[in-house]
Tab-separated table of C-alpha atoms in Angstrom:
chain	number	residue	atom	x	y	z
A	1	UNK	CA	55.686	125.583	77.434
A	2	UNK	CA	57.464	125.352	74.064
A	3	UNK	CA	61.107	124.436	73.851
A	4	UNK	CA	63.344	126.032	71.213
A	5	UNK	CA	63.670	122.651	69.493
A	6	UNK	CA	59.898	122.205	69.441
A	7	UNK	CA	59.392	125.702	68.039
A	8	UNK	CA	61.993	125.086	65.339
A	9	UNK	CA	60.390	121.748	64.429
A	10	UNK	CA	56.973	123.381	64.141
A	11	UNK	CA	58.410	126.218	62.013
A	12	UNK	CA	60.180	123.711	59.736
A	13	UNK	CA	56.995	121.657	59.305
A	14	UNK	CA	55.122	124.837	58.360
A	15	UNK	CA	57.770	125.750	55.762
A	16	UNK	CA	57.680	122.238	54.264
A	17	UNK	CA	53.872	122.421	54.097
A	18	UNK	CA	54.037	125.847	52.401
A	19	UNK	CA	56.566	124.514	49.880
A	20	UNK	CA	54.440	121.475	49.081
A	21	UNK	CA	51.260	123.522	48.652
A	22	UNK	CA	52.819	126.345	46.612
A	23	UNK	CA	54.789	124.098	44.252
A	24	UNK	CA	52.249	121.280	44.020
A	25	UNK	CA	54.575	118.714	45.576
A	26	UNK	CA	51.736	117.330	47.712
A	27	UNK	CA	50.212	115.644	44.625
A	28	UNK	CA	53.440	113.841	43.668
A	29	UNK	CA	53.911	110.131	44.222
A	30	UNK	CA	56.528	109.141	46.826
A	31	UNK	CA	59.111	108.455	44.087
A	32	UNK	CA	58.450	111.856	42.483
A	33	UNK	CA	58.728	113.533	45.890
A	34	UNK	CA	62.054	111.790	46.478
A	35	UNK	CA	63.377	112.966	43.104
A	36	UNK	CA	62.072	116.512	43.664
A	37	UNK	CA	63.583	116.812	47.128
A	38	UNK	CA	66.852	115.210	45.933
A	39	UNK	CA	67.218	117.799	43.159
A	40	UNK	CA	66.278	120.583	45.575
A	41	UNK	CA	68.857	119.324	48.093
A	42	UNK	CA	71.504	119.060	45.367
A	43	UNK	CA	70.887	122.628	44.172
A	44	UNK	CA	70.970	124.092	47.673
A	45	UNK	CA	74.079	122.063	48.569
A	46	UNK	CA	75.979	123.174	45.481
A	47	UNK	CA	74.964	126.791	46.068
A	48	UNK	CA	76.090	126.595	49.693
A	49	UNK	CA	79.422	124.981	48.788
A	50	UNK	CA	80.086	127.549	46.062
A	51	UNK	CA	79.256	130.363	48.476
A	52	UNK	CA	81.577	129.027	51.157
A	53	UNK	CA	84.422	128.383	48.713
A	54	UNK	CA	84.294	131.425	46.450
A	55	UNK	CA	82.531	134.264	48.271
A	56	UNK	CA	85.445	135.134	50.618
A	57	UNK	CA	87.863	135.379	47.672
A	58	UNK	CA	85.388	137.454	45.688
A	59	UNK	CA	84.736	139.825	48.584
A	60	UNK	CA	88.493	140.223	49.139
A	61	UNK	CA	88.960	140.957	45.434
A	62	UNK	CA	86.201	143.598	45.509
A	63	UNK	CA	87.699	145.184	48.644
A	64	UNK	CA	91.162	145.280	47.049
A	65	UNK	CA	89.728	146.787	43.877
A	66	UNK	CA	87.838	149.449	45.856
A	67	UNK	CA	91.002	150.212	47.855
A	68	UNK	CA	92.930	150.648	44.603
A	69	UNK	CA	90.250	152.941	43.159
A	70	UNK	CA	90.225	155.107	46.284
A	71	UNK	CA	93.953	155.182	47.111
A	72	UNK	CA	95.740	154.488	43.851
A	73	UNK	CA	98.655	152.199	43.278
A	74	UNK	CA	100.417	150.866	46.365
A	75	UNK	CA	103.880	151.537	44.955
A	76	UNK	CA	105.637	154.475	46.546
A	77	UNK	CA	107.529	156.911	44.332
A	78	UNK	CA	110.714	156.344	46.342
A	79	UNK	CA	110.457	152.585	45.848
A	80	UNK	CA	109.995	152.987	42.090
A	81	UNK	CA	112.912	155.446	41.906
A	82	UNK	CA	115.171	153.063	43.848
A	83	UNK	CA	114.197	150.194	41.554
A	84	UNK	CA	114.927	152.313	38.479
A	85	UNK	CA	118.279	153.395	39.926
A	86	UNK	CA	119.300	149.799	40.657
A	87	UNK	CA	118.163	148.774	37.175
A	88	UNK	CA	120.341	151.477	35.608
A	89	UNK	CA	123.268	150.413	37.801
A	90	UNK	CA	122.843	146.794	36.705
A	91	UNK	CA	122.715	147.851	33.047
A	92	UNK	CA	125.913	149.917	33.461
A	93	UNK	CA	127.640	146.989	35.167
A	94	UNK	CA	126.576	144.615	32.396
A	95	UNK	CA	127.768	147.068	29.744
A	96	UNK	CA	131.202	147.449	31.369
A	97	UNK	CA	131.477	143.661	31.745
A	98	UNK	CA	130.747	143.218	28.036
A	99	UNK	CA	133.369	145.831	27.134
A	100	UNK	CA	135.945	144.087	29.314
A	101	UNK	CA	135.116	140.714	27.776
A	102	UNK	CA	135.384	142.140	24.262
A	103	UNK	CA	138.785	143.678	25.047
A	104	UNK	CA	139.996	140.393	26.544
A	105	UNK	CA	138.874	138.391	23.509
A	106	UNK	CA	140.435	140.936	21.151
A	107	UNK	CA	143.743	140.817	23.038
A	108	UNK	CA	143.741	137.016	23.142
A	109	UNK	CA	143.087	136.654	19.426
A	110	UNK	CA	145.543	139.364	18.429
A	111	UNK	CA	142.944	141.650	16.891
A	112	UNK	CA	143.018	145.372	17.391
A	113	UNK	CA	140.968	146.741	20.237
A	114	UNK	CA	137.350	147.422	19.564
């Protein structure tokens, strides 16, 4: 009876054999095989690392973009109106503070009011 480990080993040996026959690796010298498999390992490792590091961010970005396209901007009209109202209030407060400062400076220097 075959164990799962034995079946996997046999499958892996078959895949290595298919790779060697299809790409002509079986005619390489041992040094050439080492270089070939090292480059192959490096390429697969870098691809795997890039996938693990960047794919979740990219998928999240695509999901957020699709959500925006389907539902529009997340800002509520009431929130924007409240922000505009507070901005106007701040501008009015700053304007009145500047007027008060100008009057104070004019009074302190003896100039006529502005």
